[in-house]
Amino acid sequence: MEITPQINLERVGPSAAQMMATDLAEWEEPGTPWSHAGRGPMWVPARILDAMDVTTRTTPEEGPVALGERYVEIVLNLPVPKGFHYGVPEGIPRPATGARVRVPFGRRREIGYCVGHPVRPDFEPVKDILEVLDEKPLVLPSILELTRWIGEYYGCSWGEALQAALPGGVRRGASGALIRIASLCIDADKTREEIEAREGRFPAQARALDLLLAEGGRAPLRRIRQGMRSSSPIHTLVRQGILRLETEVAEVDPYMLPTPAPRDPVTLTEDQERILGPILEGVRSEGFRAFLLHGVTGSGKTEIYIRAIQETLRCGRGAILLVPEISLTPQTVRWFRERMPAVAVLHSHLSDGQRADQWNDIAQGRARVVIGSRSAVFAPVHPLGLIIVDEEHEGSFKQDSTPRYHARDVAIVRASNEGAIACLGSATPSLESYKNAIEGKYTLLRLENRVTPHSLPEVEVVDMGAERDATKKPSILSALLRERMHDVLSRGEQVILFLNRRGFATLLRCARCGYVLRCRQCDISLNYHRSQSRAVCHYCFYRVPVGQSCSECVTGRIQALGMGTEKVMESVGRHFPDVPSARMDSDTMQANDAYRKTLSRFESGEIKILVGTQMITKGLHFPRVTLVGVVSADLALFIPDFRASERTFQLLCQVSGRAGRGDRPGRVVIQTFSPDHPSIRAAVRHDYVAFYEEEMRARRELSYPPVGKLLRFLVQGRQEPMVRRAAAQLAALLRSSNGTTEVLGPAPCSISKIQGSYRWQVSVKAAGPADIHEALERARGSISRRGSVRIVPDVDPVGLL
């Protein structure tokens, strides 16, 4: 029986982006041996171990032993740091590694995952498993190894990581819509004879046969029955052996798109040819390499991805393309389906059945290319040759619930484990990835020019403070922005207006007594949605009707302060009443096909002005858009988070990149009260390097990532005194360590209560991953003993709110 060695990190290494960024050609050379639970040695070169910052364990003197037949090791979807040994009773087949089983656990029954077959249990007697749920493993050996690393690095259990790797529909055995299929049991000539014989006396039967013949002998039953008053003619044909009825899972396109006609490949620019060469060389070499593709918006990164995927398929391997959820547009999917067959799509808007169908197509090899959001990093592509992370800087790649993994870093680790190519792409790379690239851990590839004849759009800045002083009244659309919009619209071109805040107003306040409408369950003011006549909490969705008078003092008038996309649309309608416009945010895009329909109308030119939130900043290519207006560049600039400047710069550059992507030059107007802020100045010049150097100076002063490592503990519970006390005890425990870590807090979170749960945080800054892992280990016992207070570790957090 083949033994599959697995890496067991004793001390978790640096972030995946740092630890696996080396060319692993040395894997063939003997280095340092290590093993786990007698599964056999895995030779890992010393240089790789140094980069991973782990402690190794050598194999026992007696060497590896055969896998046991009587016992299994099971991990559960519970916050417990170890697996459990169970027996396999007679009459129950031994589960394969990667299969699910039902086991007794205390007084409950739990579903767990078989991860090994120990020769002897930890202790006797052991309980027996109750049931094997899968004849074949649901989890690939490579995904088992990957989820084990996730559990150890991110401070969750292996079972929790495995649960996140499998879609709910796959675990529950869901499938898509079932349809009945009618098929002919006789050949075409015999069918024509039957049609002639039945046309007079049995016209309904003859029509059904004629339709089936026209459809090639096979069609959905509902199509054949159209116009029939009953199903009797069909059942008669079945009884006579002329037709056969079968039930199948309907192949539903998650985007409801028609099959696109094949599109001829575009001609690459010299820059694209230069960049593509090293990636194709890596794909053909079938070894791990990591690339950072730093290309300005509109530089043709998507074409690079398509060519690399096509080469991977020619080499007999599969590919995964990860994109942020908001970038996973019908337009993006269509681009890839026009150039390659059998593309599977995985994202959060699929039903359980649709997701399970897509997953099964991948697992069975019917789809060898996967496009998806964060969780698609676990897609069962085998063998894997290429994994691409587009817009790798996006914070949405970080899971906000246990396990709190970062898909970009997990992608790097998976590519390393499976000898695949990892390619990270962005016009505004994360500081972590760019630092790795300039230090040589990734191969840095630059695309500095657009593929269109025009360069990056010209950017103009409007100082809204000066505008307000000059006009003596607040303005949503500045005079300059309105003038530029008139110019563009008069030429038949299109405009995008961006504001990353939905609703009409961000604050409702009484003009007389100052009362502010706040959420009952969250420490946040309510946002006013005028279209609903409601004040809404964007965290727990608590909502109340809004009147004109104050509910506290009765006589005061309620003022709507601040602005959202609804108010921008009102201003657009006032200044441009005859111009077709539309709004795209989560309020207007709730219907399944609303997103697709709105984008189709904009692409066709029916809509001239598109107002939206972050969902319109990525994954879109509209050549007629020549003007982008940033209504307020300050929204994310001053939030209490060390990444605020970085996010602002990235967002401004990304939305600016929507302008001038065709044969006409583009222009951007940025409205701000902080025109001299370094992030805004760098975005105006499209100068990523200048921003990186400025921001890194600030990070070095405070030892924030990527200079140091960061671990955040979120402490939450229903009773604030207990939460505060638990946070204080945790901070004291962490400070008692002899390491070189710096403990910050305890302190209430910026949003101190969400959905009735009070929130405090304790953060740990450290020079390297070993200290972070030590802090995790010290806190592990504390985490499990806090009762009603929940303590959640977050390694490499992307936000501190």
XYZ file of C-alpha atoms in Angstrom, residues 17 27 131 147 153 254 260 293 346 407 429 432 503 584 684 743:
16
model
C 3.527 34.448 0.530
C 13.214 19.328 -3.946
C -20.913 4.776 9.578
C -5.822 21.974 5.007
C -0.742 28.276 10.442
C -24.381 29.744 -13.320
C -20.118 32.142 -26.814
C 2.639 40.351 -12.557
C -17.446 28.669 -8.407
C -6.631 32.614 -0.417
C 0.039 44.895 -5.548
C 3.470 42.071 1.186
C -27.950 54.344 0.673
C -25.245 49.475 -9.101
C -2.968 61.096 -9.382
C 1.266 43.111 22.919
